[in-house]
mmCIF file of C-alpha atoms and ligand atoms in Angstrom:
data_model
loop_
_atom_site.group_PDB
_atom_site.id
_atom_site.type_symbol
_atom_site.label_atom_id
_atom_site.label_comp_id
_atom_site.label_asym_id
_atom_site.label_seq_id
_atom_site.Cartn_x
_atom_site.Cartn_y
_atom_site.Cartn_z
ATOM 1 C CA MET A 1 12.949 -1.150 -20.465
ATOM 2 C CA ARG A 2 9.345 -0.035 -18.899
ATOM 3 C CA LYS A 3 8.486 3.559 -18.879
ATOM 4 C CA PHE A 4 6.548 3.612 -16.308
ATOM 5 C CA LEU A 5 5.223 7.211 -15.576
ATOM 6 C CA THR A 6 3.779 6.839 -19.674
ATOM 7 C CA ARG A 7 1.850 3.387 -18.780
ATOM 8 C CA SER A 8 0.752 4.672 -15.437
ATOM 9 C CA LEU A 9 -0.634 7.351 -17.116
ATOM 10 C CA ALA A 10 -1.945 6.348 -20.260
ATOM 11 C CA VAL A 11 -3.951 3.799 -17.289
ATOM 12 C CA SER A 12 -4.909 6.984 -14.872
ATOM 13 C CA ALA A 13 -7.095 8.518 -17.984
ATOM 14 C CA VAL A 14 -9.570 6.309 -16.912
ATOM 15 C CA ALA A 15 -9.779 7.724 -13.501
ATOM 16 C CA LEU A 16 -6.926 8.912 -11.638
ATOM 17 C CA VAL A 17 -4.890 11.441 -13.334
ATOM 18 C CA ALA A 18 -4.583 12.957 -9.796
ATOM 19 C CA LEU A 19 -4.050 10.584 -7.942
ATOM 20 C CA SER A 20 -0.770 8.902 -9.621
ATOM 21 C CA ALA A 21 1.402 12.046 -10.755
ATOM 22 C CA THR A 22 4.512 9.958 -9.912
ATOM 23 C CA ALA A 23 3.228 6.354 -10.804
ATOM 24 C CA CYS A 24 5.798 3.495 -10.557
ATOM 25 C CA GLY A 25 5.266 -0.704 -10.588
ATOM 26 C CA ASN A 26 6.469 -3.470 -11.020
ATOM 27 C CA SER A 27 9.178 -3.457 -14.134
ATOM 28 C CA ASP A 28 12.544 -3.735 -14.822
ATOM 29 C CA ARG A 29 14.006 -5.771 -11.576
ATOM 30 C CA GLU A 30 17.923 -4.639 -11.829
ATOM 31 C CA ALA A 31 20.593 -6.433 -8.934
ATOM 32 C CA SER A 32 22.704 -3.520 -8.392
ATOM 33 C CA SER A 33 24.579 -1.909 -6.169
ATOM 34 C CA ASN A 34 24.397 1.821 -5.063
ATOM 35 C CA PRO A 35 23.442 4.116 -8.120
ATOM 36 C CA SER A 36 22.331 6.551 -6.294
ATOM 37 C CA GLY A 37 23.361 8.200 -2.802
ATOM 38 C CA GLY A 38 22.765 7.103 0.120
ATOM 39 C CA ALA A 39 25.702 7.810 2.705
ATOM 40 C CA ALA A 40 28.244 5.149 2.488
ATOM 41 C CA LYS A 41 29.925 7.066 5.675
ATOM 42 C CA GLY A 42 29.544 4.788 7.616
ATOM 43 C CA PHE A 43 28.042 5.952 11.895
ATOM 44 C CA ALA A 44 28.171 4.481 15.205
ATOM 45 C CA LYS A 45 26.079 0.984 16.716
ATOM 46 C CA ASP A 46 24.540 2.525 19.111
ATOM 47 C CA ALA A 47 23.133 5.285 17.061
ATOM 48 C CA LEU A 48 20.565 6.903 17.205
ATOM 49 C CA ILE A 49 17.325 5.789 13.930
ATOM 50 C CA GLY A 50 14.407 8.057 13.785
ATOM 51 C CA VAL A 51 11.403 6.395 12.104
ATOM 52 C CA ALA A 52 7.995 8.633 11.122
ATOM 53 C CA LEU A 53 4.584 6.681 10.899
ATOM 54 C CA PRO A 54 1.339 7.787 9.375
ATOM 55 C CA SER A 55 -1.323 7.389 11.779
ATOM 56 C CA LYS A 56 -2.330 3.752 12.241
ATOM 57 C CA THR A 57 -4.947 3.743 9.778
ATOM 58 C CA SER A 58 -4.590 -0.018 9.265
ATOM 59 C CA GLU A 59 -3.444 -2.541 11.460
ATOM 60 C CA ASN A 60 0.268 -3.326 9.239
ATOM 61 C CA TRP A 61 1.403 0.130 10.936
ATOM 62 C CA VAL A 62 0.446 -0.733 14.154
ATOM 63 C CA LEU A 63 2.884 -3.989 14.386
ATOM 64 C CA ALA A 64 5.207 -1.826 12.231
ATOM 65 C CA GLY A 65 6.277 0.584 15.003
ATOM 66 C CA ASP A 66 6.489 -2.520 17.021
ATOM 67 C CA LEU A 67 8.368 -3.908 14.812
ATOM 68 C CA PHE A 68 10.772 -1.543 14.517
ATOM 69 C CA THR A 69 10.901 -0.693 19.091
ATOM 70 C CA ASN A 70 12.141 -4.233 19.112
ATOM 71 C CA GLY A 71 13.923 -5.232 15.637
ATOM 72 C CA LEU A 72 15.887 -1.799 15.632
ATOM 73 C CA LYS A 73 17.168 -2.221 20.102
ATOM 74 C CA GLU A 74 17.271 -5.874 19.216
ATOM 75 C CA ALA A 75 20.453 -4.478 16.776
ATOM 76 C CA GLY A 76 21.704 -1.913 19.504
ATOM 77 C CA PHE A 77 20.386 0.797 17.559
ATOM 78 C CA LYS A 78 18.659 3.690 19.626
ATOM 79 C CA SER A 79 15.531 4.364 18.178
ATOM 80 C CA ASP A 80 12.810 7.205 18.318
ATOM 81 C CA VAL A 81 9.764 6.178 16.418
ATOM 82 C CA GLN A 82 6.648 7.818 15.799
ATOM 83 C CA TYR A 83 3.007 8.073 14.703
ATOM 84 C CA ALA A 84 1.521 11.004 13.342
ATOM 85 C CA GLY A 85 -1.872 11.836 14.929
ATOM 86 C CA ALA A 86 -4.958 11.111 13.890
ATOM 87 C CA SER A 87 -6.139 14.570 12.703
ATOM 88 C CA THR A 88 -2.879 16.324 12.191
ATOM 89 C CA THR A 89 -1.245 14.077 10.635
ATOM 90 C CA VAL A 90 1.055 15.927 7.981
ATOM 91 C CA ALA A 91 1.945 18.506 10.777
ATOM 92 C CA ASP A 92 2.928 16.277 13.630
ATOM 93 C CA GLN A 93 4.866 14.039 10.985
ATOM 94 C CA GLN A 94 6.797 16.806 9.776
ATOM 95 C CA SER A 95 8.305 18.149 13.110
ATOM 96 C CA GLN A 96 8.749 14.691 14.131
ATOM 97 C CA ILE A 97 11.159 14.722 11.232
ATOM 98 C CA SER A 98 12.757 17.110 12.247
ATOM 99 C CA SER A 99 12.925 16.361 15.530
ATOM 100 C CA MET A 100 14.756 13.061 14.706
ATOM 101 C CA VAL A 101 17.080 15.413 12.047
ATOM 102 C CA THR A 102 17.938 17.764 14.569
ATOM 103 C CA LYS A 103 18.028 14.730 17.371
ATOM 104 C CA GLY A 104 20.657 13.786 14.836
ATOM 105 C CA ALA A 105 19.150 10.472 13.360
ATOM 106 C CA LYS A 106 21.556 9.044 11.486
ATOM 107 C CA VAL A 107 19.448 7.611 8.717
ATOM 108 C CA ILE A 108 15.560 8.457 9.103
ATOM 109 C CA VAL A 109 12.974 6.253 7.359
ATOM 110 C CA ILE A 110 9.588 7.692 6.758
ATOM 111 C CA GLY A 111 5.890 5.792 5.774
ATOM 112 C CA ALA A 112 4.380 9.115 4.801
ATOM 113 C CA THR A 113 1.652 10.230 5.908
ATOM 114 C CA ASP A 114 0.848 12.892 2.819
ATOM 115 C CA ALA A 115 3.725 12.237 0.286
ATOM 116 C CA ALA A 116 3.630 15.223 -2.163
ATOM 117 C CA GLN A 117 4.383 17.742 1.491
ATOM 118 C CA LEU A 118 8.196 15.902 3.142
ATOM 119 C CA GLY A 119 10.356 18.042 0.260
ATOM 120 C CA THR A 120 11.724 19.908 3.223
ATOM 121 C CA GLN A 121 12.080 17.566 5.647
ATOM 122 C CA VAL A 122 13.766 15.239 3.983
ATOM 123 C CA LYS A 123 16.177 17.868 3.032
ATOM 124 C CA GLN A 124 16.946 18.820 6.396
ATOM 125 C CA ALA A 125 17.468 15.513 6.939
ATOM 126 C CA LYS A 126 20.196 15.165 3.917
ATOM 127 C CA ASP A 127 22.049 18.473 4.790
ATOM 128 C CA ALA A 128 22.644 17.263 7.940
ATOM 129 C CA GLY A 129 24.312 13.876 6.618
ATOM 130 C CA ALA A 130 21.851 11.006 7.226
ATOM 131 C CA VAL A 131 20.175 8.986 4.720
ATOM 132 C CA VAL A 132 16.346 8.754 3.993
ATOM 133 C CA ILE A 133 14.276 5.827 3.603
ATOM 134 C CA ALA A 134 10.693 5.898 2.842
ATOM 135 C CA TYR A 135 9.170 2.773 3.862
ATOM 136 C CA ASP A 136 6.066 1.509 2.234
ATOM 137 C CA ARG A 137 5.057 4.820 0.516
ATOM 138 C CA LEU A 138 7.211 7.011 -2.121
ATOM 139 C CA ILE A 139 8.370 10.748 -0.820
ATOM 140 C CA THR A 140 7.560 12.297 -4.117
ATOM 141 C CA GLY A 141 8.706 15.838 -5.296
ATOM 142 C CA THR A 142 12.153 15.749 -3.704
ATOM 143 C CA ALA A 143 16.062 14.564 -4.717
ATOM 144 C CA ASP A 144 16.833 14.350 -1.675
ATOM 145 C CA LEU A 145 14.622 10.756 -0.472
ATOM 146 C CA ASP A 146 17.387 8.028 -0.583
ATOM 147 C CA TYR A 147 16.334 4.506 -0.894
ATOM 148 C CA TYR A 148 12.918 3.237 -1.222
ATOM 149 C CA VAL A 149 11.693 -0.230 0.380
ATOM 150 C CA ALA A 150 8.500 -1.800 -0.469
ATOM 151 C CA PHE A 151 5.998 -4.188 -0.925
ATOM 152 C CA ASP A 152 5.424 -3.851 -5.252
ATOM 153 C CA ASN A 153 2.390 -1.990 -5.368
ATOM 154 C CA PHE A 154 1.547 -2.099 -8.763
ATOM 155 C CA LYS A 155 1.770 -5.959 -8.529
ATOM 156 C CA VAL A 156 -1.007 -4.827 -4.930
ATOM 157 C CA GLY A 157 -2.870 -3.666 -8.200
ATOM 158 C CA GLN A 158 -2.935 -5.889 -10.484
ATOM 159 C CA LEU A 159 -3.198 -8.662 -8.215
ATOM 160 C CA GLN A 160 -6.347 -6.727 -6.108
ATOM 161 C CA GLY A 161 -7.639 -6.358 -10.071
ATOM 162 C CA GLN A 162 -7.026 -9.750 -11.123
ATOM 163 C CA ALA A 163 -8.583 -12.031 -7.395
ATOM 164 C CA LEU A 164 -11.921 -9.384 -8.501
ATOM 165 C CA LEU A 165 -12.440 -10.760 -12.334
ATOM 166 C CA ASP A 166 -11.960 -14.434 -10.555
ATOM 167 C CA GLY A 167 -14.248 -14.969 -7.730
ATOM 168 C CA MET A 168 -16.666 -12.698 -9.905
ATOM 169 C CA LYS A 169 -15.799 -15.657 -12.485
ATOM 170 C CA ALA A 170 -16.548 -18.489 -9.964
ATOM 171 C CA LYS A 171 -19.945 -17.359 -8.643
ATOM 172 C CA LYS A 172 -21.141 -16.054 -12.509
ATOM 173 C CA PRO A 173 -19.277 -18.143 -15.355
ATOM 174 C CA THR A 174 -20.401 -15.472 -17.835
ATOM 175 C CA GLY A 175 -20.535 -11.711 -17.898
ATOM 176 C CA PRO A 176 -21.189 -8.364 -17.901
ATOM 177 C CA TRP A 177 -20.588 -8.100 -14.249
ATOM 178 C CA THR A 178 -21.497 -4.745 -12.099
ATOM 179 C CA ILE A 179 -18.458 -4.048 -10.556
ATOM 180 C CA GLU A 180 -17.929 -0.982 -8.372
ATOM 181 C CA LEU A 181 -14.317 0.791 -7.613
ATOM 182 C CA PHE A 182 -12.459 2.421 -4.856
ATOM 183 C CA SER A 183 -9.302 3.608 -3.876
ATOM 184 C CA GLY A 184 -7.349 4.703 -0.551
ATOM 185 C CA SER A 185 -6.261 8.210 0.156
ATOM 186 C CA PRO A 186 -4.961 10.208 -2.380
ATOM 187 C CA ASP A 187 -2.553 11.764 -1.099
ATOM 188 C CA ASP A 188 -0.710 8.505 0.110
ATOM 189 C CA ASN A 189 0.993 7.626 -3.217
ATOM 190 C CA ASN A 190 0.210 4.330 -3.014
ATOM 191 C CA ALA A 191 -3.563 4.374 -3.639
ATOM 192 C CA GLY A 192 -2.734 5.521 -6.704
ATOM 193 C CA VAL A 193 0.036 2.827 -7.525
ATOM 194 C CA PHE A 194 -2.856 0.086 -6.339
ATOM 195 C CA PHE A 195 -5.726 1.685 -8.670
ATOM 196 C CA ASN A 196 -3.331 2.026 -11.792
ATOM 197 C CA GLY A 197 -2.214 -2.099 -11.328
ATOM 198 C CA ALA A 198 -5.844 -3.027 -10.462
ATOM 199 C CA MET A 199 -7.652 -0.847 -13.361
ATOM 200 C CA ASP A 200 -4.296 -2.449 -15.844
ATOM 201 C CA VAL A 201 -6.995 -5.572 -15.499
ATOM 202 C CA LEU A 202 -9.953 -4.364 -15.115
ATOM 203 C CA LYS A 203 -9.872 -1.436 -17.576
ATOM 204 C CA PRO A 204 -9.617 -3.218 -21.025
ATOM 205 C CA LEU A 205 -12.514 -5.640 -19.764
ATOM 206 C CA ILE A 206 -14.702 -1.795 -18.934
ATOM 207 C CA THR A 207 -13.738 -0.969 -22.054
ATOM 208 C CA LYS A 208 -14.934 -4.211 -23.663
ATOM 209 C CA GLY A 209 -18.999 -3.081 -21.484
ATOM 210 C CA ASP A 210 -18.218 -7.497 -19.793
ATOM 211 C CA LEU A 211 -17.544 -4.868 -17.000
ATOM 212 C CA ILE A 212 -19.919 -2.180 -16.047
ATOM 213 C CA VAL A 213 -19.160 0.281 -13.291
ATOM 214 C CA GLY A 214 -22.722 0.590 -11.664
ATOM 215 C CA SER A 215 -22.494 3.577 -11.031
ATOM 216 C CA GLY A 216 -20.530 5.708 -13.664
ATOM 217 C CA GLN A 217 -17.810 6.533 -10.537
ATOM 218 C CA THR A 218 -14.509 5.813 -12.054
ATOM 219 C CA ASP A 219 -13.178 9.696 -10.995
ATOM 220 C CA VAL A 220 -11.083 10.171 -8.397
ATOM 221 C CA LYS A 221 -12.550 12.309 -6.550
ATOM 222 C CA GLN A 222 -15.904 9.893 -6.500
ATOM 223 C CA THR A 223 -13.474 6.522 -6.087
ATOM 224 C CA ALA A 224 -10.925 8.461 -3.473
ATOM 225 C CA THR A 225 -10.861 7.350 0.154
ATOM 226 C CA GLN A 226 -9.762 9.776 2.394
ATOM 227 C CA GLY A 227 -7.573 9.175 4.980
ATOM 228 C CA TRP A 228 -8.109 6.124 3.943
ATOM 229 C CA LYS A 229 -10.812 6.005 6.835
ATOM 230 C CA ALA A 230 -13.858 3.411 6.678
ATOM 231 C CA GLU A 231 -16.479 5.454 7.776
ATOM 232 C CA ASN A 232 -15.703 7.176 4.312
ATOM 233 C CA ALA A 233 -15.062 4.120 1.714
ATOM 234 C CA GLN A 234 -19.296 3.175 3.539
ATOM 235 C CA SER A 235 -20.482 5.442 3.824
ATOM 236 C CA ARG A 236 -19.517 6.032 -0.206
ATOM 237 C CA MET A 237 -21.129 2.228 -0.208
ATOM 238 C CA ASP A 238 -23.686 3.333 1.087
ATOM 239 C CA ALA A 239 -25.140 6.048 -1.213
ATOM 240 C CA ILE A 240 -24.504 4.026 -4.154
ATOM 241 C CA MET A 241 -26.558 1.525 -3.023
ATOM 242 C CA THR A 242 -29.207 3.853 -2.120
ATOM 243 C CA SER A 243 -28.738 5.408 -6.471
ATOM 244 C CA THR A 244 -28.009 2.063 -8.140
ATOM 245 C CA TYR A 245 -28.822 -0.800 -6.411
ATOM 246 C CA ALA A 246 -32.206 -0.045 -4.217
ATOM 247 C CA LYS A 247 -34.469 -0.679 -7.945
ATOM 248 C CA GLY A 248 -33.417 -4.629 -7.879
ATOM 249 C CA ASP A 249 -32.811 -4.109 -11.422
ATOM 250 C CA LYS A 250 -29.234 -4.462 -11.381
ATOM 251 C CA THR A 251 -27.274 -7.163 -9.140
ATOM 252 C CA LEU A 252 -23.666 -6.037 -7.511
ATOM 253 C CA ASP A 253 -21.469 -8.652 -9.157
ATOM 254 C CA GLY A 254 -18.338 -7.475 -7.029
ATOM 255 C CA VAL A 255 -16.402 -4.259 -5.947
ATOM 256 C CA LEU A 256 -12.540 -3.360 -5.847
ATOM 257 C CA SER A 257 -11.311 -2.638 -2.337
ATOM 258 C CA PRO A 258 -8.221 -1.662 -1.825
ATOM 259 C CA ASN A 259 -7.522 -2.921 2.036
ATOM 260 C CA ASP A 260 -9.018 -4.473 4.136
ATOM 261 C CA THR A 261 -10.222 -1.809 6.626
ATOM 262 C CA LEU A 262 -12.704 -0.309 3.178
ATOM 263 C CA ALA A 263 -13.292 -4.150 2.551
ATOM 264 C CA ARG A 264 -15.189 -4.355 5.928
ATOM 265 C CA ALA A 265 -16.775 -1.148 5.380
ATOM 266 C CA ILE A 266 -17.812 -2.056 2.176
ATOM 267 C CA ILE A 267 -19.698 -5.245 3.119
ATOM 268 C CA THR A 268 -21.235 -3.550 6.165
ATOM 269 C CA SER A 269 -22.817 -1.216 3.620
ATOM 270 C CA VAL A 270 -24.002 -4.178 1.222
ATOM 271 C CA LYS A 271 -25.710 -5.968 4.460
ATOM 272 C CA ALA A 272 -26.788 -3.167 6.209
ATOM 273 C CA ALA A 273 -29.057 -2.785 2.693
ATOM 274 C CA GLY A 274 -30.458 -6.039 2.424
ATOM 275 C CA LYS A 275 -28.298 -6.933 -0.774
ATOM 276 C CA PRO A 276 -26.377 -10.360 -1.033
ATOM 277 C CA ILE A 277 -22.240 -9.651 -0.867
ATOM 278 C CA PRO A 278 -20.785 -9.286 -4.021
ATOM 279 C CA ILE A 279 -17.085 -10.551 -4.737
ATOM 280 C CA VAL A 280 -14.924 -7.828 -2.171
ATOM 281 C CA THR A 281 -11.258 -7.596 -2.479
ATOM 282 C CA GLY A 282 -8.976 -6.226 0.413
ATOM 283 C CA GLN A 283 -5.588 -6.379 1.143
ATOM 284 C CA ASP A 284 -3.180 -6.795 4.478
ATOM 285 C CA SER A 285 -4.161 -9.547 5.494
ATOM 286 C CA GLU A 286 -5.816 -8.518 9.035
ATOM 287 C CA VAL A 287 -7.544 -10.428 11.156
ATOM 288 C CA GLU A 288 -11.174 -9.359 10.950
ATOM 289 C CA SER A 289 -10.623 -9.461 6.927
ATOM 290 C CA VAL A 290 -8.515 -13.212 7.389
ATOM 291 C CA LYS A 291 -11.830 -14.408 9.603
ATOM 292 C CA TRP A 292 -14.618 -13.347 6.904
ATOM 293 C CA ILE A 293 -12.491 -14.715 4.088
ATOM 294 C CA MET A 294 -12.643 -18.221 6.512
ATOM 295 C CA SER A 295 -16.918 -17.207 6.155
ATOM 296 C CA GLY A 296 -17.249 -16.561 3.439
ATOM 297 C CA GLU A 297 -18.101 -12.764 3.423
ATOM 298 C CA GLN A 298 -14.447 -11.271 1.701
ATOM 299 C CA TYR A 299 -13.145 -13.061 -0.704
ATOM 300 C CA SER A 300 -9.498 -11.719 -1.276
ATOM 301 C CA THR A 301 -7.061 -10.432 0.346
ATOM 302 C CA ILE A 302 -3.519 -9.443 0.122
ATOM 303 C CA ASN A 303 -0.503 -10.930 2.716
ATOM 304 C CA LYS A 304 2.756 -7.919 2.750
ATOM 305 C CA ASP A 305 4.221 -9.809 5.812
ATOM 306 C CA THR A 306 4.763 -6.541 7.129
ATOM 307 C CA ARG A 307 8.292 -8.664 9.506
ATOM 308 C CA LYS A 308 10.101 -9.159 6.342
ATOM 309 C CA LEU A 309 9.337 -5.537 5.135
ATOM 310 C CA VAL A 310 10.953 -4.037 8.716
ATOM 311 C CA ALA A 311 13.870 -7.256 8.779
ATOM 312 C CA GLN A 312 14.568 -5.480 5.209
ATOM 313 C CA THR A 313 14.579 -1.991 6.170
ATOM 314 C CA ILE A 314 16.774 -2.974 9.188
ATOM 315 C CA GLU A 315 19.471 -4.789 6.988
ATOM 316 C CA MET A 316 19.151 -1.299 5.157
ATOM 317 C CA VAL A 317 20.279 0.650 8.613
ATOM 318 C CA LYS A 318 23.183 -2.050 9.180
ATOM 319 C CA LYS A 319 24.967 -2.086 6.439
ATOM 320 C CA LEU A 320 24.448 2.305 6.260
ATOM 321 C CA GLN A 321 26.167 1.851 9.869
ATOM 322 C CA ALA A 322 28.778 -0.234 8.733
ATOM 323 C CA GLY A 323 29.150 2.671 6.002
ATOM 324 C CA GLU A 324 28.783 -0.157 2.598
ATOM 325 C CA GLN A 325 25.408 0.121 0.237
ATOM 326 C CA PRO A 326 22.046 -1.135 1.140
ATOM 327 C CA GLU A 327 20.811 -4.288 -1.160
ATOM 328 C CA ILE A 328 18.515 -2.762 -4.312
ATOM 329 C CA ASN A 329 16.824 -4.349 -6.140
ATOM 330 C CA ASP A 330 14.473 -2.570 -8.146
ATOM 331 C CA THR A 331 16.514 0.617 -9.841
ATOM 332 C CA ASN A 332 13.271 2.018 -12.294
ATOM 333 C CA SER A 333 9.730 1.147 -11.128
ATOM 334 C CA TYR A 334 9.712 3.762 -8.875
ATOM 335 C CA ASP A 335 9.699 7.603 -10.187
ATOM 336 C CA ASN A 336 8.604 9.941 -7.388
ATOM 337 C CA GLY A 337 9.248 13.607 -9.841
ATOM 338 C CA VAL A 338 12.109 14.095 -9.583
ATOM 339 C CA LYS A 339 14.452 10.303 -10.030
ATOM 340 C CA LYS A 340 14.152 6.886 -9.794
ATOM 341 C CA VAL A 341 14.565 6.521 -6.613
ATOM 342 C CA PRO A 342 16.756 2.799 -5.464
ATOM 343 C CA SER A 343 14.361 0.230 -4.100
ATOM 344 C CA TYR A 344 14.003 -2.959 -2.593
ATOM 345 C CA LEU A 345 10.914 -4.253 -4.036
ATOM 346 C CA LEU A 346 9.208 -7.358 -2.915
ATOM 347 C CA PRO A 347 6.341 -9.865 -3.951
ATOM 348 C CA PRO A 348 2.969 -9.464 -2.192
ATOM 349 C CA VAL A 349 0.740 -12.743 -2.347
ATOM 350 C CA ILE A 350 -3.035 -13.093 -3.679
ATOM 351 C CA VAL A 351 -4.729 -15.093 -0.417
ATOM 352 C CA THR A 352 -8.100 -16.416 -0.918
ATOM 353 C CA LYS A 353 -9.759 -19.314 1.209
ATOM 354 C CA ALA A 354 -8.686 -21.612 -1.199
ATOM 355 C CA ASN A 355 -4.872 -20.556 0.173
ATOM 356 C CA ALA A 356 -5.064 -19.075 3.061
ATOM 357 C CA ALA A 357 -3.608 -22.330 4.577
ATOM 358 C CA GLU A 358 -0.934 -22.261 3.392
ATOM 359 C CA ALA A 359 -0.441 -18.095 3.167
ATOM 360 C CA TYR A 360 -0.487 -18.156 6.420
ATOM 361 C CA ALA A 361 1.257 -21.079 7.994
ATOM 362 C CA ASN A 362 3.713 -19.784 8.886
ATOM 363 C CA ASP A 363 2.009 -16.516 10.664
ATOM 364 C CA PRO A 364 1.479 -17.219 14.509
ATOM 365 C CA LYS A 365 -1.533 -14.901 14.779
ATOM 366 C CA LEU A 366 -2.955 -16.306 11.356
ATOM 367 C CA ALA A 367 -2.318 -19.241 11.131
ATOM 368 C CA PRO A 368 -5.107 -20.290 13.302
ATOM 369 C CA LEU A 369 -8.053 -18.862 11.624
ATOM 370 C CA THR A 370 -7.880 -21.288 9.247
ATOM 371 C CA LYS A 371 -7.915 -24.395 10.800
HETATM 372 C C1 BGC B 1 -0.828 0.660 2.511
HETATM 373 C C2 BGC B 1 -1.468 -0.669 3.033
HETATM 374 C C3 BGC B 1 -2.651 0.342 3.318
HETATM 375 C C4 BGC B 1 -3.523 1.794 3.590
HETATM 376 C C5 BGC B 1 -3.926 1.902 4.735
HETATM 377 C C6 BGC B 1 -0.785 2.058 2.132
HETATM 378 O O1 BGC B 1 0.370 2.820 1.509
HETATM 379 O O2 BGC B 1 0.330 0.515 2.077
HETATM 380 O O3 BGC B 1 -0.624 -2.049 3.760
HETATM 381 O O4 BGC B 1 -3.872 -0.486 4.127
HETATM 382 O O5 BGC B 1 -1.718 2.334 3.450
HETATM 383 O O6 BGC B 1 -3.536 2.182 5.821
#
């Protein structure tokens, strides 16, 4: 069995130690019945289910809210779906979760705005007899979290790292290649996991000298994008373009971007600097980015179909309602620093122009963009 914490810390020596104290990954799937908890007593068919989502930093979160509202209603439950606001995200989410507990929610689904700041609320939920499911983002430092449902985030990072290499090689078959690295918001546990997954692929080549990080910025404080905000990525890229690429003695071949919103900000910055667009990765299959992939401006994205993730979560809620154990498929990969959280992980899919039509064939919003 792969000890994930160990492996991830080794990778993070390059950069993201602080981001990923609670690292995780994609290994050792085990079909299993509930190993560690989740009250299995059942509850009323029309019980209240709370859903606390982070602020709307990407399209997937907007979609998730609608899908939870509609899906829980269809399944016969009452729901309370809340988003953290744009600025006081942590305090917002803490009070929203407390209020869900007070209102008697039987399951609380949480897309954490700050992985490490919800222990008190998760305990409060647990003490009140509610089951807590971390949705998409792990909640760290608490033994009271029952389940985790997500796309495999470490795999997302690996796919991004590989896409960056593939894209650069297709354009310029021999290295060395000059790259820049971006990571997500340090308060989101996923940010470190994505980065560690990508570095699992890229680090050996950086060590060998096949990849050169032009700015030399590989430290967590330098690569992180606070709040997952486009303007933060754009201003960092602006600064790098000026400091490293303005003279024209270095050509930027690729940029590791953790998601689509940041990818478009990075591309916008490079264009504004009057330089050729490098290979830029992404994630989320946002409408605008799928258009940019088809027009050749962004190289790749990741398809993490939010419809599937919400449906899987609602399946878990239904099982809990019936007093049964929800299905999980991984008991080893996602350690939140206190325990390995029983998880259901879905497989992410890499998308480039070459497979976009196939990847989005069943998505009525995206399929027409690939024609
Ligand atoms: C999600 C990504 C998203 C990012 C910013 C992450 O936790 O997994 O899909 O791009 O948050 O919203």
